[in-house]
Short mmCIF file of C-alpha atoms and ligand atoms in Angstrom, two decimals:
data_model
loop_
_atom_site.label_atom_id
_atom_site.label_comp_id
_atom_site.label_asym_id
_atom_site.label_seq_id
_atom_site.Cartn_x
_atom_site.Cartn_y
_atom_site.Cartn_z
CA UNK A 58 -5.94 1.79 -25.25
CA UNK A 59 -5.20 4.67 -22.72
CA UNK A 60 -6.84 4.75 -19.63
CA UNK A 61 -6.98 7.32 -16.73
CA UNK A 62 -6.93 5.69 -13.47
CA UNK A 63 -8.53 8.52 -10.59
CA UNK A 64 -7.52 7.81 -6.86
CA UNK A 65 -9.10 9.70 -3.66
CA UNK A 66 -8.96 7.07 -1.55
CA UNK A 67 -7.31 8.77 1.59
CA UNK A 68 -5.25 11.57 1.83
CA UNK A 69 -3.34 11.22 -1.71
CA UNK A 70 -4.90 13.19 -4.98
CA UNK A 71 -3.76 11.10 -8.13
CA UNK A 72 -4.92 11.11 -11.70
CA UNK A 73 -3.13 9.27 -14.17
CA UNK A 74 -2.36 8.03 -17.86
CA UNK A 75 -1.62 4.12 -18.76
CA UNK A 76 -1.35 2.98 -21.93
CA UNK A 77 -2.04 -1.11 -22.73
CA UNK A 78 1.98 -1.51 -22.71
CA UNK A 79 1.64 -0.44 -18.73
CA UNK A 80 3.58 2.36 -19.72
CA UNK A 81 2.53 5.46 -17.29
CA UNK A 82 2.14 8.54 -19.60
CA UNK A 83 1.72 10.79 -16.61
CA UNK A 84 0.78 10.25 -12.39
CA UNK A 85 1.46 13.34 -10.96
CA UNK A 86 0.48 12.75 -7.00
CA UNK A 87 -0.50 15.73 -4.45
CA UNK A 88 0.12 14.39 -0.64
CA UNK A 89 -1.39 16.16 1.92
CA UNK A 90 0.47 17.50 4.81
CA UNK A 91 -2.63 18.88 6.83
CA UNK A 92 -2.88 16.13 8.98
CA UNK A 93 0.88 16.33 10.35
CA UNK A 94 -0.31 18.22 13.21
CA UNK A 95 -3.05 16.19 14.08
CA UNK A 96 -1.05 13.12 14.72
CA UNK A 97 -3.22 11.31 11.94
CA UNK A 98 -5.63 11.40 9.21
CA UNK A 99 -9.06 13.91 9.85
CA UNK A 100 -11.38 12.39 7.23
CA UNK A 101 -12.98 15.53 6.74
CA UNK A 102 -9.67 17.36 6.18
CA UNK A 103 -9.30 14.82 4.11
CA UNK A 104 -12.19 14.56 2.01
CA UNK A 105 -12.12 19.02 1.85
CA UNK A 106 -8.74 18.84 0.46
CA UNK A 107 -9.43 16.26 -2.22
CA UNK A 108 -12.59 17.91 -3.48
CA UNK A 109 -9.82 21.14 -3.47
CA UNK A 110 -7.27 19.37 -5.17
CA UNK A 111 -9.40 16.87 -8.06
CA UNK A 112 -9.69 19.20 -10.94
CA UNK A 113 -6.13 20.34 -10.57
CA UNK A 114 -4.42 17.33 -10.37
CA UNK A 115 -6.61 15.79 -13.48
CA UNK A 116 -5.35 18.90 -15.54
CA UNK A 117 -2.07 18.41 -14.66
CA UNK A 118 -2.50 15.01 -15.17
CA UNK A 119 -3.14 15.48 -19.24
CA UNK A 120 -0.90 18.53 -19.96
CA UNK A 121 1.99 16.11 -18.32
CA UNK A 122 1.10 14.03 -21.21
CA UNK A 123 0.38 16.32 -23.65
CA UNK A 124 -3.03 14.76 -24.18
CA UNK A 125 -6.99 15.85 -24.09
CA UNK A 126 -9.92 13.90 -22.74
CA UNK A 127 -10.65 13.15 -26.41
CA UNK A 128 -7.36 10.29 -26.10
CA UNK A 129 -8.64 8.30 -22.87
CA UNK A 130 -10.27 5.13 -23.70
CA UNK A 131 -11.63 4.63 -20.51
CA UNK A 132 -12.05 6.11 -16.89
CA UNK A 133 -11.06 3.94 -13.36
CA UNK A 134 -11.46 5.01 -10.27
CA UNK A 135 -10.83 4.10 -6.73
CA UNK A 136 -14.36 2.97 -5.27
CA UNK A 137 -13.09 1.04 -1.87
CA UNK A 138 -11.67 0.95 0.43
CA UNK A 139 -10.91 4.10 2.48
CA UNK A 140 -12.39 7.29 3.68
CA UNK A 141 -15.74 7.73 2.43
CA UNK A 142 -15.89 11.29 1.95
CA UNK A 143 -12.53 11.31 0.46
CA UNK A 144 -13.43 8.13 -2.04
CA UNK A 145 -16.84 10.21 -3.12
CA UNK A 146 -14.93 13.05 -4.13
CA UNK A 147 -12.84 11.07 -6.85
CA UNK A 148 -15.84 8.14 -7.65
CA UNK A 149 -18.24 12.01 -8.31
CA UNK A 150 -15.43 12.95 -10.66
CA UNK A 151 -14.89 10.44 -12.92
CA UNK A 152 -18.86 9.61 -12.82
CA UNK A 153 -19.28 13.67 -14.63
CA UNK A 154 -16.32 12.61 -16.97
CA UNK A 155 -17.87 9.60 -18.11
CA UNK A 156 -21.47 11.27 -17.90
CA UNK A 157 -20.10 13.99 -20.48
CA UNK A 158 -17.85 12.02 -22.99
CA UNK A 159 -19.66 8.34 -23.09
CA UNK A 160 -16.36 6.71 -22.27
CA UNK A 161 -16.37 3.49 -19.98
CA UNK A 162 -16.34 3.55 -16.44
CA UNK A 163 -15.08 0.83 -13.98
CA UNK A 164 -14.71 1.35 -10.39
CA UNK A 165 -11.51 -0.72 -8.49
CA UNK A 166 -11.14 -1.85 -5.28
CA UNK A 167 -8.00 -0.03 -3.85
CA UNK A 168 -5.87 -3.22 -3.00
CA UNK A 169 -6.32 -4.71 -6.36
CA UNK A 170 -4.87 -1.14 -7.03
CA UNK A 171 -1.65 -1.79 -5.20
CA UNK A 172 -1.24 -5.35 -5.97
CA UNK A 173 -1.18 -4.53 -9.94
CA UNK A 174 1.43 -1.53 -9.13
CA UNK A 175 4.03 -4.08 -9.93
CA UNK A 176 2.83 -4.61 -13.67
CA UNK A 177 3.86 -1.01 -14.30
CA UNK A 178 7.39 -1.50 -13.98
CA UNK A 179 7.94 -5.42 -14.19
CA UNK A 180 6.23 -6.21 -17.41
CA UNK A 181 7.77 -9.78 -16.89
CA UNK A 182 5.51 -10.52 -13.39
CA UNK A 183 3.34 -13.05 -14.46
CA UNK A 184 0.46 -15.03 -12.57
CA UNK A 185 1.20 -16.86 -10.76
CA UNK A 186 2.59 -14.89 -7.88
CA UNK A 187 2.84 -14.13 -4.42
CA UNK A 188 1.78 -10.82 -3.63
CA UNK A 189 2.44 -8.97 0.12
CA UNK A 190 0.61 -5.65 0.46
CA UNK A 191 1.29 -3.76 3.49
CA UNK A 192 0.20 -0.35 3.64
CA UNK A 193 -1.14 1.88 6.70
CA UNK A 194 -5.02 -0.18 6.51
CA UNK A 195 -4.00 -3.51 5.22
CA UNK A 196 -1.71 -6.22 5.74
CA UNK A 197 -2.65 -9.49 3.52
CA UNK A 198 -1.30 -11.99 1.57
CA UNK A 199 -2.60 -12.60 -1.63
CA UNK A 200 -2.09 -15.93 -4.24
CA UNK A 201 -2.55 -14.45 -7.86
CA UNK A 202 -3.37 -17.76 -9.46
CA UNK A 203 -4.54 -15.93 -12.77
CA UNK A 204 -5.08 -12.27 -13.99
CA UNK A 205 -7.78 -10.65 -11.43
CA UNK A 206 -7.99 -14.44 -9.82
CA UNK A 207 -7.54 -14.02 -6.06
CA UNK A 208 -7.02 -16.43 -3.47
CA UNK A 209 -6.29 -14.80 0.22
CA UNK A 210 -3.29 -17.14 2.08
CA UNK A 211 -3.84 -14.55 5.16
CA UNK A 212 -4.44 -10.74 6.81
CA UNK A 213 -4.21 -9.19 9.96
CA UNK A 214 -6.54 -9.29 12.48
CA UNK A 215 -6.02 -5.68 13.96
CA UNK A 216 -3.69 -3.56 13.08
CA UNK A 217 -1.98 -3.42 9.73
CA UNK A 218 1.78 -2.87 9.57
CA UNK A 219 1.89 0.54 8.69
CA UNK A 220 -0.49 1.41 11.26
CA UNK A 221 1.70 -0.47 13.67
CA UNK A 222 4.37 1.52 12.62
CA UNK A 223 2.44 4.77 12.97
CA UNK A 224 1.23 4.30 16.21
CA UNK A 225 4.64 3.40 17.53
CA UNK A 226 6.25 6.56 15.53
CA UNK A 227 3.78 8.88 17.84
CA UNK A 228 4.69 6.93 21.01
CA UNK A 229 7.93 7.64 20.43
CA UNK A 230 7.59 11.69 19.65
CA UNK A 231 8.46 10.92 15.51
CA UNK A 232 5.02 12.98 14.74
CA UNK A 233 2.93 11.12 11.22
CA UNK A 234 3.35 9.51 9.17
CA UNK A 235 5.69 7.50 11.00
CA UNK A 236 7.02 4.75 8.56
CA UNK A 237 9.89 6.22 6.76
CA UNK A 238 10.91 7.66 9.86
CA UNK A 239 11.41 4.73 11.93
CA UNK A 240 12.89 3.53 8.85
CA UNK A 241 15.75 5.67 8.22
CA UNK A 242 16.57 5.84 12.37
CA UNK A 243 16.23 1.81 12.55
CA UNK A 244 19.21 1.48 9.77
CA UNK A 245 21.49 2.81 11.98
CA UNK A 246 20.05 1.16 15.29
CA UNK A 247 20.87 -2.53 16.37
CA UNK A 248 18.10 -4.78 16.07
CA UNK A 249 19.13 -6.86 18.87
CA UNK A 250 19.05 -4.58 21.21
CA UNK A 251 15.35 -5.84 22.92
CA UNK A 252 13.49 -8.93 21.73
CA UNK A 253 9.83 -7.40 20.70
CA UNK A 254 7.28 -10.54 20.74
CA UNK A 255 6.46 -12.04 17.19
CA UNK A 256 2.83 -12.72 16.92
CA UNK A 257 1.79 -15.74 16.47
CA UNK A 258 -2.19 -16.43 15.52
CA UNK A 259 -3.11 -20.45 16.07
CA UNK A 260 -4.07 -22.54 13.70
CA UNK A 261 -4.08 -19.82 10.94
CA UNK A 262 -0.35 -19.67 9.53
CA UNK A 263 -0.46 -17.01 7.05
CA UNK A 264 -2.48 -14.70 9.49
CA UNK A 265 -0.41 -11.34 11.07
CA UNK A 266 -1.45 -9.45 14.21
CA UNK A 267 0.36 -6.25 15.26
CA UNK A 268 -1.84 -5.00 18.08
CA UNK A 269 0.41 -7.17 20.81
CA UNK A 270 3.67 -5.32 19.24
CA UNK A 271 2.30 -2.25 19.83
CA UNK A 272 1.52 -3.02 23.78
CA UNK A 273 4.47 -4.57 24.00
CA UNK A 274 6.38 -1.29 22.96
CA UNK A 275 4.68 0.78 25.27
CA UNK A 276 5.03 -1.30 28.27
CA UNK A 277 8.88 -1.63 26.89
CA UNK A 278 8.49 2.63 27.39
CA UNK A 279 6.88 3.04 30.49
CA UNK A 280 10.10 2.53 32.96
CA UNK A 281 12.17 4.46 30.45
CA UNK A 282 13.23 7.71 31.23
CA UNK A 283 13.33 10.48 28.49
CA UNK A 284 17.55 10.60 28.39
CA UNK A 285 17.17 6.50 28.02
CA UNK A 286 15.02 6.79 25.27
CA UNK A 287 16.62 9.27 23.02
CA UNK A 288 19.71 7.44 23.81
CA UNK A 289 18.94 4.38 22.46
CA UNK A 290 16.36 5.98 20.18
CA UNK A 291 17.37 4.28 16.82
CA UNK A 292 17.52 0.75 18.89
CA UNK A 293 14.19 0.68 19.78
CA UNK A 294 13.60 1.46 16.17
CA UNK A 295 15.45 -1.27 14.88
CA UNK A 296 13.99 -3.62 17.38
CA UNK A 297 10.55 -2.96 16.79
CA UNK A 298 11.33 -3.01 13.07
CA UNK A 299 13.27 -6.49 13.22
CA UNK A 300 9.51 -7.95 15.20
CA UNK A 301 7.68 -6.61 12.80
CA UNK A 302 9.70 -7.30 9.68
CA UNK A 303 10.55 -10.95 11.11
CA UNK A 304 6.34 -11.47 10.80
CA UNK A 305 6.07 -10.38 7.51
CA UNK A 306 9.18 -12.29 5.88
CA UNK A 307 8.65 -15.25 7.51
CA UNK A 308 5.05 -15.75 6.46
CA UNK A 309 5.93 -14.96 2.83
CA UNK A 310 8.58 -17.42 2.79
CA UNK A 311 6.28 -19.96 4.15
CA UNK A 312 3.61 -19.26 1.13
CA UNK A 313 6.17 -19.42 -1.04
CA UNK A 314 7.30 -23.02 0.01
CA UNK A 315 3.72 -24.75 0.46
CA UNK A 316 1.97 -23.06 -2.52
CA UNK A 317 5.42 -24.04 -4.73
CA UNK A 318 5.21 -20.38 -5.79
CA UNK A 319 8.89 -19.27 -7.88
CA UNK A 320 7.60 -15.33 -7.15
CA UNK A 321 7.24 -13.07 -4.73
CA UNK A 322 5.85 -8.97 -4.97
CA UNK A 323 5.26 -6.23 -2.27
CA UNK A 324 3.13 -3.15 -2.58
CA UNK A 325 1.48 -0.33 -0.33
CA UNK A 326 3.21 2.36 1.79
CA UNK A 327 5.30 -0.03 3.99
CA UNK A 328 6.99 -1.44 0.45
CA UNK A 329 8.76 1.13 0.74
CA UNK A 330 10.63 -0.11 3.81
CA UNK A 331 14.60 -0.35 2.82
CA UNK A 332 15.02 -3.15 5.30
CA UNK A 333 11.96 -5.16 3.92
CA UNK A 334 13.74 -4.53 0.53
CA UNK A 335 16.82 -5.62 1.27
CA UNK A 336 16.40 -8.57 3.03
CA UNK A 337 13.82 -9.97 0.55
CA UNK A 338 16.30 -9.37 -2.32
CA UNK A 339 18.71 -11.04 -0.09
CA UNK A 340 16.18 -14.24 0.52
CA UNK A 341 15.12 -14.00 -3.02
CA UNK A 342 18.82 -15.09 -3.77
CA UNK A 343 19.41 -17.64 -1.05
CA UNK A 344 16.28 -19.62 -1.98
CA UNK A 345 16.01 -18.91 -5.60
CA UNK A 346 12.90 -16.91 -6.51
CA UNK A 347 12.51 -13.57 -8.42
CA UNK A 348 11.43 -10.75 -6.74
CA UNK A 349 9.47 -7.75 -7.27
CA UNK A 350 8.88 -4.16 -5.55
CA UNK A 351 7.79 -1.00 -7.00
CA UNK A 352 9.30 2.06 -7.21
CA UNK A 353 9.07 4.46 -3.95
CA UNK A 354 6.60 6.85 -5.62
CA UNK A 355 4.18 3.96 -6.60
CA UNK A 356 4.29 2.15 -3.33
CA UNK A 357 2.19 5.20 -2.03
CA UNK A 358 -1.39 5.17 -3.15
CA UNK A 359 -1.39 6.68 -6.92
CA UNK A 360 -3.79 7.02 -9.93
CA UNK A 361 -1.02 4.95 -11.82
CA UNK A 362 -1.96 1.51 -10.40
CA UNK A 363 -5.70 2.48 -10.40
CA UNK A 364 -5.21 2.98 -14.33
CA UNK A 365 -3.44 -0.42 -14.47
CA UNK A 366 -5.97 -2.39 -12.68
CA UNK A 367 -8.76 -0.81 -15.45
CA UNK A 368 -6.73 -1.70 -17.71
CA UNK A 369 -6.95 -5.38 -17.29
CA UNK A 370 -10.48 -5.49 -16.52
CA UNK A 371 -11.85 -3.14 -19.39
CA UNK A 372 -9.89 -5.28 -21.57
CA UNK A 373 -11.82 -8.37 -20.02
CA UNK A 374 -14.91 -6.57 -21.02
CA UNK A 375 -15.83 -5.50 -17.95
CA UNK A 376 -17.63 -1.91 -17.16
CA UNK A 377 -19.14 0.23 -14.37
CA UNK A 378 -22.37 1.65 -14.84
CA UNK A 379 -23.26 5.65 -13.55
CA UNK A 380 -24.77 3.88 -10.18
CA UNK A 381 -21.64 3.68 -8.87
CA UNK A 382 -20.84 3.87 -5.74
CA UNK A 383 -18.34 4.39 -3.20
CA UNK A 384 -17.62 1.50 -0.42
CA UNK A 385 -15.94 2.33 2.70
CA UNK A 386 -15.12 -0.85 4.04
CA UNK A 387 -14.59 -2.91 0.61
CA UNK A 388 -12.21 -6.32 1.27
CA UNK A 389 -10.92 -7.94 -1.78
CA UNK A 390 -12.78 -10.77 -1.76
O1 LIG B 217 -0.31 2.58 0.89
P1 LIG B 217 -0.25 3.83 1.71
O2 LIG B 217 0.28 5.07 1.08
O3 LIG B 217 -1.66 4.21 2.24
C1 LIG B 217 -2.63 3.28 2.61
O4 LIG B 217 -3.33 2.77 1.69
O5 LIG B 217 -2.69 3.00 3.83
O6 LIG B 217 0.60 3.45 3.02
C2 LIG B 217 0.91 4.38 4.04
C3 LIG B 217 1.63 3.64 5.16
C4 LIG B 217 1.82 4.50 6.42
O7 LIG B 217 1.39 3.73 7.53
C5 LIG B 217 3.32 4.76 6.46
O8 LIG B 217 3.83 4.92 7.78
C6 LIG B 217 3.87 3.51 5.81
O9 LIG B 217 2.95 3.26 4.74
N1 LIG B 217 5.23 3.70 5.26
C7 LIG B 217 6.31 2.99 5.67
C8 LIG B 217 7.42 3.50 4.95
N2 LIG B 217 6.97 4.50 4.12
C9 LIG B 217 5.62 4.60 4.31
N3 LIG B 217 6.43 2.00 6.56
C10 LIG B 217 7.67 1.49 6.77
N4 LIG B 217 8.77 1.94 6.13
C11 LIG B 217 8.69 2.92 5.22
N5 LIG B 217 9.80 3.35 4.58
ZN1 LIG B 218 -3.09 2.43 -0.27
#
């Protein structure tokens, strides 16, 4: 079974190939820099660049693999959540490709996207697992007690962790996307250098909050001067990363522990981080559980992990009829 998996969630164009071995045949990706000079996403930039960009990418997509529409199976595509204009434009797309060939449809919710990104490239990770997805909307914590069997442990309640990191990336002059950036200036910052709170929400142990960080860096800024702050430029880096790396590890650890869980997976954008990497390899060893993160490339959003998630569920038997529709605000439960 081959399956193209379609994703126009936000501001990535992806279509891509996935045979029932999770191999990817082809995910060729198109990121859009537009919004670079805005400081952050413009939906409608957004949404005008994917409709731009769809056909393109799809071609790509099969000549990569040396393939026609004629070897697909079946067609999955991104319905929630995200930008709605932006989700339309790829839920339209593979609605007229299934209209004109009769192949099945199923729409996936984006997170379920991310969280089977691991299958692709650990075709060991079995349920069940712990599963952290942090990426620039979401920060949650997921039990996979069986295939497409969901239990939520936890998620923010306001920002998620890449949107922390974003928003502190522009307070600090970095420009946007501001993950990677902080990133690679934090590795060679001290982490010690200021104490940035660690949120704690009551009574809820597996729930983050990032929206105190945030204030807590800009009141941190206010009394700076500009010579300060470029001085020390890579320590406030590393000190915001250590609060907000602390939150995330910590928690995960914790599931781990009271849910007797042996593994752990990342995925989104902020599964990217090195230090996030690193120091859950390093805990993975210390306290003896296996570990999984995806590559860099499929830690952004990508039509890959959209074909995966199909995958499993048109193999369950399950289908998507031409009604539907795109959800803006879609949780995974
Ligand atoms: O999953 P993603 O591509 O899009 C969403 O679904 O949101 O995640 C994008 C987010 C952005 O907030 C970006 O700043 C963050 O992932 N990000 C990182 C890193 N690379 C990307 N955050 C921390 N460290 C990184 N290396
Ligand atoms: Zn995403």
């Amino acid at each position: 079974m081959i399956v193209l998996g379609v994703e126009t969630s936000c501001d990535e164009t992806s279509c891509a190939l996935v045979d029932d071995g999770f191999r990817i045949l082809s995910n060729p990706i198109y990121s859009q820099i537009d919004h670079e000079k805005y400081g952050g996403i413009v939906p409608e930039v957004a949404s005008r660049q994917q409709i731009r960009k769809i056909a393109l990418i799809y071609e790509q997509c099969l000549s990569q693999a040396g393939m026609t529409l004629n070897d697909i199976d079946g067609i999955a595509v991104t319905r929630g959540p995200g930008l709605i204009g932006s989700l339309l434009v790829g839920v339209n797309f593979a609605k007229g490709l299934a209209f004109t060939t009769g192949k099945k449809l199923i729409g996936i919710n984006h997170l379920e996207g991310h969280l089977c990104s691991n299958y692709l490239e650990h075709h060991n990770l079995k349920p069940p697992f712990l599963t952290l997805i942090v990426s620039g909307g979401h920060t949650l914590l997921v039990l996979v007690e069986d295939m497409c069997e969901y239990r939520l442990l936890g998620q923010t309640r306001d920002d998620a962790a890449g949107e922390a990191y974003d928003k502190v990336a522009k307070l600090l002059g970095l420009g946007y996307p501001g993950g990677e950036k902080i990133d690679r200036l934090a590795s060679e910052g001290n982490p010690a250098f200021f104490r940035f709170p660690r949120a704690v929400v009551r009574k809820d142990p597996f729930a983050f909050s990032f929206s105190g960080l945030k204030t807590a860096v800009v009141l941190y800024l206010r009394d700076k001067t500009d010579e300060f702050i470029e001085a020390h430029l890579k320590d406030i880096c590393a000190s915001f990363q250590q609060a907000v790396l602390d939150s995330l590890i910590d928690k995960c650890l914790k599931a781990l522990e009271m849910h007797r869980i042996e593994h752990l997976a990342i995925a989104g954008g902020v599964a990217a981080n090195s230090q996030l990497r690193s120091t859950l390899e390093a805990k993975a060893q210390r306290h003896g559980f296996s570990f999984y993160y995806p590559s860099l490339e499929l830690c952004t959003d990508n039509g890959a992990m959209i074909a995966a998630a199909g995958l499993i569920r048109l193999k369950r038997g399950e289908s998507s009829d031409l009604s539907l529709d795109a959800t803006a605000q879609l949780g995974l439960f």
